[in-house]
Amino acid sequence: MSRTMILAAALAALLSGCIGAPDQAPRKPARGTGATLSQTHQTRACLANLGSSEARFTPLADQYHGAGCSTLGTVRLAALRSDEGRLEITNLGPVTCPVATALQGWARFGVDRAARQILGSPLVRIETMGSYSCRNVAGTTRLSAHATANAIDIAAFRLADGRRISVLSDWNNSSPQVRAFLRTVRDSACKRFGTVLSPDYNAAHRNHFHLEPGGLKPFCR
């Protein structure tokens, strides 16, 4: 075969390879744009739901703090709603709206009602050890849910009759009612949060309940 014939055959093969080739895939949105729009919609829906629960809160501006830490779609809770009034909440920084919503439901239907039924007095205040903190899970290089304001640590509960029930002091209280109350509210939290850690988990949680949403495998202990 002559050189001319070889070149012609090669050119034909190249052209035939382009026939029927798929069109170029549609250009994707700029990185993060689609996710941002979706997150914005979800946040608005969440804020509307939180507002309908009668919790008092202020939406906060999104912030990136570096090292993978951020507070996106967060609120500052001023008070929660019980069956009969307001519930105070202390020492709480920014929390994501889903966490605030889960906390509101748990406080009203889990903690307040358990306090009335088991201890004979309504709840008036939930004391926390905070929410947002740019840190890793202890002993690992993995960011904690606290680093994205997606977790809350609960320390104690104040009742209308003046009693203060704390995780640290009362987990093994001599009163079976007090012990039952703390385990009941821990178990009810497990129905609203994906991860719940208590003194039964390890010594690091001897003084609080760690609550965070989500997770493919819910964990409650």
PDB file of C-alpha atoms in Angstrom:
ATOM      1  CA  MET A   1       0.000   0.000   0.000  1.00  0.00           C
ATOM      2  CA  SER A   2       1.377   3.422  -0.981  1.00  0.00           C
ATOM      3  CA  ARG A   3       2.150   6.075   1.583  1.00  0.00           C
ATOM      4  CA  THR A   4      -0.681   8.212   0.210  1.00  0.00           C
ATOM      5  CA  MET A   5      -3.204   5.401   0.670  1.00  0.00           C
ATOM      6  CA  ILE A   6      -2.016   4.780   4.245  1.00  0.00           C
ATOM      7  CA  LEU A   7      -2.474   8.464   5.184  1.00  0.00           C
ATOM      8  CA  ALA A   8      -5.932   8.544   3.614  1.00  0.00           C
ATOM      9  CA  ALA A   9      -6.994   5.449   5.546  1.00  0.00           C
ATOM     10  CA  ALA A  10      -5.727   6.906   8.801  1.00  0.00           C
ATOM     11  CA  LEU A  11      -7.597  10.164   8.241  1.00  0.00           C
ATOM     12  CA  ALA A  12     -10.822   8.270   7.501  1.00  0.00           C
ATOM     13  CA  ALA A  13     -10.458   6.275  10.704  1.00  0.00           C
ATOM     14  CA  LEU A  14     -10.014   9.452  12.765  1.00  0.00           C
ATOM     15  CA  LEU A  15     -13.081  11.080  11.223  1.00  0.00           C
ATOM     16  CA  SER A  16     -15.201   7.983  11.718  1.00  0.00           C
ATOM     17  CA  GLY A  17     -14.299   8.031  15.418  1.00  0.00           C
ATOM     18  CA  CYS A  18     -15.952  11.446  15.800  1.00  0.00           C
ATOM     19  CA  ILE A  19     -19.216  10.483  14.121  1.00  0.00           C
ATOM     20  CA  GLY A  20     -21.968  10.058  16.670  1.00  0.00           C
ATOM     21  CA  ALA A  21     -19.789  11.102  19.615  1.00  0.00           C
ATOM     22  CA  PRO A  22     -21.893  12.411  22.548  1.00  0.00           C
ATOM     23  CA  ASP A  23     -22.237  16.119  23.026  1.00  0.00           C
ATOM     24  CA  GLN A  24     -20.068  17.716  25.689  1.00  0.00           C
ATOM     25  CA  ALA A  25     -21.557  17.252  29.137  1.00  0.00           C
ATOM     26  CA  PRO A  26     -23.422  20.307  30.420  1.00  0.00           C
ATOM     27  CA  ARG A  27     -21.164  22.611  32.333  1.00  0.00           C
ATOM     28  CA  LYS A  28     -21.460  22.097  36.048  1.00  0.00           C
ATOM     29  CA  PRO A  29     -22.213  25.061  38.315  1.00  0.00           C
ATOM     30  CA  ALA A  30     -19.266  26.706  39.964  1.00  0.00           C
ATOM     31  CA  ARG A  31     -17.902  24.623  42.800  1.00  0.00           C
ATOM     32  CA  GLY A  32     -20.200  24.774  45.796  1.00  0.00           C
ATOM     33  CA  THR A  33     -22.948  26.760  44.067  1.00  0.00           C
ATOM     34  CA  GLY A  34     -25.461  23.912  43.811  1.00  0.00           C
ATOM     35  CA  ALA A  35     -24.735  22.743  47.332  1.00  0.00           C
ATOM     36  CA  THR A  36     -25.008  26.315  48.619  1.00  0.00           C
ATOM     37  CA  LEU A  37     -28.422  26.846  47.010  1.00  0.00           C
ATOM     38  CA  SER A  38     -29.667  23.558  48.418  1.00  0.00           C
ATOM     39  CA  GLN A  39     -28.327  24.347  51.866  1.00  0.00           C
ATOM     40  CA  THR A  40     -29.911  27.793  51.769  1.00  0.00           C
ATOM     41  CA  HIS A  41     -33.303  26.293  50.942  1.00  0.00           C
ATOM     42  CA  GLN A  42     -32.935  23.694  53.682  1.00  0.00           C
ATOM     43  CA  THR A  43     -31.896  26.318  56.206  1.00  0.00           C
ATOM     44  CA  ARG A  44     -34.895  28.525  55.391  1.00  0.00           C
ATOM     45  CA  ALA A  45     -37.252  25.581  55.779  1.00  0.00           C
ATOM     46  CA  CYS A  46     -35.581  24.645  59.054  1.00  0.00           C
ATOM     47  CA  LEU A  47     -35.822  28.195  60.405  1.00  0.00           C
ATOM     48  CA  ALA A  48     -39.521  28.282  59.547  1.00  0.00           C
ATOM     49  CA  ASN A  49     -40.036  24.990  61.377  1.00  0.00           C
ATOM     50  CA  LEU A  50     -38.050  26.201  64.379  1.00  0.00           C
ATOM     51  CA  GLY A  51     -40.092  29.395  64.458  1.00  0.00           C
ATOM     52  CA  SER A  52     -43.344  27.443  64.444  1.00  0.00           C
ATOM     53  CA  SER A  53     -42.168  25.605  67.570  1.00  0.00           C
ATOM     54  CA  GLU A  54     -42.144  28.978  69.379  1.00  0.00           C
ATOM     55  CA  ALA A  55     -38.481  28.752  70.291  1.00  0.00           C
ATOM     56  CA  ARG A  56     -36.838  32.171  70.574  1.00  0.00           C
ATOM     57  CA  PHE A  57     -33.749  32.529  68.421  1.00  0.00           C
ATOM     58  CA  THR A  58     -31.670  34.800  66.188  1.00  0.00           C
ATOM     59  CA  PRO A  59     -30.272  33.571  62.842  1.00  0.00           C
ATOM     60  CA  LEU A  60     -26.516  34.163  62.557  1.00  0.00           C
ATOM     61  CA  ALA A  61     -24.342  35.028  59.565  1.00  0.00           C
ATOM     62  CA  ASP A  62     -22.337  32.173  58.064  1.00  0.00           C
ATOM     63  CA  GLN A  63     -18.677  32.158  59.071  1.00  0.00           C
ATOM     64  CA  TYR A  64     -15.624  30.113  58.125  1.00  0.00           C
ATOM     65  CA  HIS A  65     -13.072  30.002  60.915  1.00  0.00           C
ATOM     66  CA  GLY A  66     -10.262  28.089  59.245  1.00  0.00           C
ATOM     67  CA  ALA A  67      -8.843  24.623  59.909  1.00  0.00           C
ATOM     68  CA  GLY A  68     -12.115  23.143  58.653  1.00  0.00           C
ATOM     69  CA  CYS A  69     -14.169  24.869  61.349  1.00  0.00           C
ATOM     70  CA  SER A  70     -17.293  26.842  60.482  1.00  0.00           C
ATOM     71  CA  THR A  71     -20.674  28.041  61.700  1.00  0.00           C
ATOM     72  CA  LEU A  72     -23.022  27.727  58.733  1.00  0.00           C
ATOM     73  CA  GLY A  73     -26.806  27.911  58.929  1.00  0.00           C
ATOM     74  CA  THR A  74     -26.625  28.562  62.667  1.00  0.00           C
ATOM     75  CA  VAL A  75     -28.820  30.293  65.210  1.00  0.00           C
ATOM     76  CA  ARG A  76     -28.425  31.635  68.713  1.00  0.00           C
ATOM     77  CA  LEU A  77     -31.130  30.235  70.953  1.00  0.00           C
ATOM     78  CA  ALA A  78     -32.522  32.589  73.585  1.00  0.00           C
ATOM     79  CA  ALA A  79     -35.229  30.293  74.986  1.00  0.00           C
ATOM     80  CA  LEU A  80     -37.098  27.086  74.270  1.00  0.00           C
ATOM     81  CA  ARG A  81     -40.776  26.287  74.555  1.00  0.00           C
ATOM     82  CA  SER A  82     -42.366  23.916  77.055  1.00  0.00           C
ATOM     83  CA  ASP A  83     -45.982  22.830  77.276  1.00  0.00           C
ATOM     84  CA  GLU A  84     -46.780  25.716  79.614  1.00  0.00           C
ATOM     85  CA  GLY A  85     -44.158  28.393  79.055  1.00  0.00           C
ATOM     86  CA  ARG A  86     -40.539  29.243  78.307  1.00  0.00           C
ATOM     87  CA  LEU A  87     -37.481  27.180  79.087  1.00  0.00           C
ATOM     88  CA  GLU A  88     -34.223  28.977  79.729  1.00  0.00           C
ATOM     89  CA  ILE A  89     -31.011  27.648  78.202  1.00  0.00           C
ATOM     90  CA  THR A  90     -27.565  28.698  79.384  1.00  0.00           C
ATOM     91  CA  ASN A  91     -24.021  28.916  78.054  1.00  0.00           C
ATOM     92  CA  LEU A  92     -25.010  28.032  74.503  1.00  0.00           C
ATOM     93  CA  GLY A  93     -23.170  29.460  71.509  1.00  0.00           C
ATOM     94  CA  PRO A  94     -24.170  29.106  67.850  1.00  0.00           C
ATOM     95  CA  VAL A  95     -25.817  25.835  66.827  1.00  0.00           C
ATOM     96  CA  THR A  96     -26.986  24.643  63.453  1.00  0.00           C
ATOM     97  CA  CYS A  97     -30.705  24.927  62.861  1.00  0.00           C
ATOM     98  CA  PRO A  98     -31.253  21.122  62.781  1.00  0.00           C
ATOM     99  CA  VAL A  99     -29.570  20.828  66.191  1.00  0.00           C
ATOM    100  CA  ALA A 100     -31.696  23.665  67.578  1.00  0.00           C
ATOM    101  CA  THR A 101     -34.852  22.024  66.231  1.00  0.00           C
ATOM    102  CA  ALA A 102     -33.976  18.641  67.721  1.00  0.00           C
ATOM    103  CA  LEU A 103     -33.103  20.310  71.028  1.00  0.00           C
ATOM    104  CA  GLN A 104     -36.438  22.130  71.115  1.00  0.00           C
ATOM    105  CA  GLY A 105     -38.387  18.917  70.566  1.00  0.00           C
ATOM    106  CA  TRP A 106     -36.336  17.011  73.122  1.00  0.00           C
ATOM    107  CA  ALA A 107     -36.591  19.749  75.759  1.00  0.00           C
ATOM    108  CA  ARG A 108     -40.358  19.972  75.496  1.00  0.00           C
ATOM    109  CA  PHE A 109     -41.471  16.415  74.852  1.00  0.00           C
ATOM    110  CA  GLY A 110     -38.577  14.535  76.419  1.00  0.00           C
ATOM    111  CA  VAL A 111     -37.101  16.472  79.335  1.00  0.00           C
ATOM    112  CA  ASP A 112     -39.947  18.663  80.599  1.00  0.00           C
ATOM    113  CA  ARG A 113     -42.538  15.903  80.503  1.00  0.00           C
ATOM    114  CA  ALA A 114     -40.148  13.423  82.127  1.00  0.00           C
ATOM    115  CA  ALA A 115     -39.436  15.926  84.900  1.00  0.00           C
ATOM    116  CA  ARG A 116     -43.164  16.322  85.561  1.00  0.00           C
ATOM    117  CA  GLN A 117     -43.939  12.622  85.451  1.00  0.00           C
ATOM    118  CA  ILE A 118     -40.901  11.254  87.302  1.00  0.00           C
ATOM    119  CA  LEU A 119     -39.827  14.079  89.605  1.00  0.00           C
ATOM    120  CA  GLY A 120     -43.139  15.901  90.043  1.00  0.00           C
ATOM    121  CA  SER A 121     -41.872  19.319  88.963  1.00  0.00           C
ATOM    122  CA  PRO A 122     -41.648  21.027  85.579  1.00  0.00           C
ATOM    123  CA  LEU A 123     -38.381  21.956  83.922  1.00  0.00           C
ATOM    124  CA  VAL A 124     -37.395  25.630  83.858  1.00  0.00           C
ATOM    125  CA  ARG A 125     -33.796  25.618  82.605  1.00  0.00           C
ATOM    126  CA  ILE A 126     -31.316  23.486  80.684  1.00  0.00           C
ATOM    127  CA  GLU A 127     -27.654  24.150  81.468  1.00  0.00           C
ATOM    128  CA  THR A 128     -25.144  23.403  78.738  1.00  0.00           C
ATOM    129  CA  MET A 129     -21.371  23.253  78.409  1.00  0.00           C
ATOM    130  CA  GLY A 130     -21.544  24.944  75.032  1.00  0.00           C
ATOM    131  CA  SER A 131     -21.839  24.046  71.386  1.00  0.00           C
ATOM    132  CA  TYR A 132     -19.318  25.440  68.882  1.00  0.00           C
ATOM    133  CA  SER A 133     -15.646  24.729  69.513  1.00  0.00           C
ATOM    134  CA  CYS A 134     -12.966  24.342  66.836  1.00  0.00           C
ATOM    135  CA  ARG A 135     -11.415  21.074  67.978  1.00  0.00           C
ATOM    136  CA  ASN A 136     -10.852  17.438  67.078  1.00  0.00           C
ATOM    137  CA  VAL A 137     -12.486  14.409  68.622  1.00  0.00           C
ATOM    138  CA  ALA A 138     -10.320  13.629  71.644  1.00  0.00           C
ATOM    139  CA  GLY A 139      -7.417  11.355  70.763  1.00  0.00           C
ATOM    140  CA  THR A 140      -7.971  11.591  66.990  1.00  0.00           C
ATOM    141  CA  THR A 141      -7.206  13.843  64.034  1.00  0.00           C
ATOM    142  CA  ARG A 142     -10.897  13.952  63.048  1.00  0.00           C
ATOM    143  CA  LEU A 143     -12.835  17.170  63.550  1.00  0.00           C
ATOM    144  CA  SER A 144     -15.488  17.066  66.243  1.00  0.00           C
ATOM    145  CA  ALA A 145     -19.090  17.889  65.393  1.00  0.00           C
ATOM    146  CA  HIS A 146     -18.549  20.840  67.720  1.00  0.00           C
ATOM    147  CA  ALA A 147     -16.211  22.295  65.080  1.00  0.00           C
ATOM    148  CA  THR A 148     -19.230  22.958  62.865  1.00  0.00           C
ATOM    149  CA  ALA A 149     -21.659  23.886  65.672  1.00  0.00           C
ATOM    150  CA  ASN A 150     -23.373  20.576  65.096  1.00  0.00           C
ATOM    151  CA  ALA A 151     -23.332  19.283  68.680  1.00  0.00           C
ATOM    152  CA  ILE A 152     -24.368  20.344  72.173  1.00  0.00           C
ATOM    153  CA  ASP A 153     -23.109  19.218  75.571  1.00  0.00           C
ATOM    154  CA  ILE A 154     -25.815  19.136  78.263  1.00  0.00           C
ATOM    155  CA  ALA A 155     -24.665  19.459  81.885  1.00  0.00           C
ATOM    156  CA  ALA A 156     -27.736  19.869  84.100  1.00  0.00           C
ATOM    157  CA  PHE A 157     -31.455  20.555  84.463  1.00  0.00           C
ATOM    158  CA  ARG A 158     -33.096  23.061  86.808  1.00  0.00           C
ATOM    159  CA  LEU A 159     -36.638  22.318  88.022  1.00  0.00           C
ATOM    160  CA  ALA A 160     -39.354  24.728  89.108  1.00  0.00           C
ATOM    161  CA  ASP A 161     -39.122  23.462  92.702  1.00  0.00           C
ATOM    162  CA  GLY A 162     -35.477  24.586  92.850  1.00  0.00           C
ATOM    163  CA  ARG A 163     -33.778  21.239  92.392  1.00  0.00           C
ATOM    164  CA  ARG A 164     -30.771  21.061  90.089  1.00  0.00           C
ATOM    165  CA  ILE A 165     -30.217  17.649  88.518  1.00  0.00           C
ATOM    166  CA  SER A 166     -26.711  17.375  87.059  1.00  0.00           C
ATOM    167  CA  VAL A 167     -25.209  14.608  84.982  1.00  0.00           C
ATOM    168  CA  LEU A 168     -22.009  14.664  87.027  1.00  0.00           C
ATOM    169  CA  SER A 169     -23.554  14.592  90.503  1.00  0.00           C
ATOM    170  CA  ASP A 170     -26.743  12.653  89.920  1.00  0.00           C
ATOM    171  CA  TRP A 171     -26.100   9.939  87.342  1.00  0.00           C
ATOM    172  CA  ASN A 172     -25.630   7.533  90.252  1.00  0.00           C
ATOM    173  CA  ASN A 173     -27.809   9.409  92.734  1.00  0.00           C
ATOM    174  CA  SER A 174     -29.207   7.392  95.639  1.00  0.00           C
ATOM    175  CA  SER A 175     -32.713   8.357  94.526  1.00  0.00           C
ATOM    176  CA  PRO A 176     -34.128   5.881  91.988  1.00  0.00           C
ATOM    177  CA  GLN A 177     -36.387   8.637  90.629  1.00  0.00           C
ATOM    178  CA  VAL A 178     -33.450  10.927  89.861  1.00  0.00           C
ATOM    179  CA  ARG A 179     -31.517   8.118  88.219  1.00  0.00           C
ATOM    180  CA  ALA A 180     -34.600   7.155  86.206  1.00  0.00           C
ATOM    181  CA  PHE A 181     -35.084  10.758  85.097  1.00  0.00           C
ATOM    182  CA  LEU A 182     -31.550  11.097  83.732  1.00  0.00           C
ATOM    183  CA  ARG A 183     -31.692   7.779  81.905  1.00  0.00           C
ATOM    184  CA  THR A 184     -35.126   8.567  80.524  1.00  0.00           C
ATOM    185  CA  VAL A 185     -34.029  11.903  79.068  1.00  0.00           C
ATOM    186  CA  ARG A 186     -30.870  10.276  77.700  1.00  0.00           C
ATOM    187  CA  ASP A 187     -32.980   7.618  75.965  1.00  0.00           C
ATOM    188  CA  SER A 188     -35.455  10.177  74.619  1.00  0.00           C
ATOM    189  CA  ALA A 189     -32.549  12.161  73.168  1.00  0.00           C
ATOM    190  CA  CYS A 190     -31.575   9.051  71.226  1.00  0.00           C
ATOM    191  CA  LYS A 191     -34.874   9.307  69.325  1.00  0.00           C
ATOM    192  CA  ARG A 192     -34.050  12.830  68.083  1.00  0.00           C
ATOM    193  CA  PHE A 193     -30.248  12.831  67.706  1.00  0.00           C
ATOM    194  CA  GLY A 194     -28.013  10.492  65.733  1.00  0.00           C
ATOM    195  CA  THR A 195     -25.302  10.309  68.394  1.00  0.00           C
ATOM    196  CA  VAL A 196     -25.894  10.531  72.136  1.00  0.00           C
ATOM    197  CA  LEU A 197     -23.041   9.951  74.586  1.00  0.00           C
ATOM    198  CA  SER A 198     -23.517   9.788  78.358  1.00  0.00           C
ATOM    199  CA  PRO A 199     -21.544   8.611  81.413  1.00  0.00           C
ATOM    200  CA  ASP A 200     -22.295   5.067  80.267  1.00  0.00           C
ATOM    201  CA  TYR A 201     -20.055   5.676  77.248  1.00  0.00           C
ATOM    202  CA  ASN A 202     -16.777   6.703  78.870  1.00  0.00           C
ATOM    203  CA  ALA A 203     -15.230   8.816  81.621  1.00  0.00           C
ATOM    204  CA  ALA A 204     -14.892  11.822  79.311  1.00  0.00           C
ATOM    205  CA  HIS A 205     -18.699  12.092  79.349  1.00  0.00           C
ATOM    206  CA  ARG A 206     -19.142  11.652  83.091  1.00  0.00           C
ATOM    207  CA  ASN A 207     -20.371  15.243  83.411  1.00  0.00           C
ATOM    208  CA  HIS A 208     -22.514  15.753  80.308  1.00  0.00           C
ATOM    209  CA  PHE A 209     -24.634  14.358  77.508  1.00  0.00           C
ATOM    210  CA  HIS A 210     -23.127  14.892  74.068  1.00  0.00           C
ATOM    211  CA  LEU A 211     -25.879  15.344  71.472  1.00  0.00           C
ATOM    212  CA  GLU A 212     -25.371  15.542  67.706  1.00  0.00           C
ATOM    213  CA  PRO A 213     -27.674  14.797  64.767  1.00  0.00           C
ATOM    214  CA  GLY A 214     -27.256  12.642  61.687  1.00  0.00           C
ATOM    215  CA  GLY A 215     -24.933   9.725  61.150  1.00  0.00           C
ATOM    216  CA  LEU A 216     -25.478   6.629  59.041  1.00  0.00           C
ATOM    217  CA  LYS A 217     -25.329   4.457  62.128  1.00  0.00           C
ATOM    218  CA  PRO A 218     -27.120   5.994  65.125  1.00  0.00           C
ATOM    219  CA  PHE A 219     -25.209   5.510  68.358  1.00  0.00           C
ATOM    220  CA  CYS A 220     -26.716   5.845  71.819  1.00  0.00           C
ATOM    221  CA  ARG A 221     -24.929   5.007  75.012  1.00  0.00           C
TER     222      ARG A 221
END
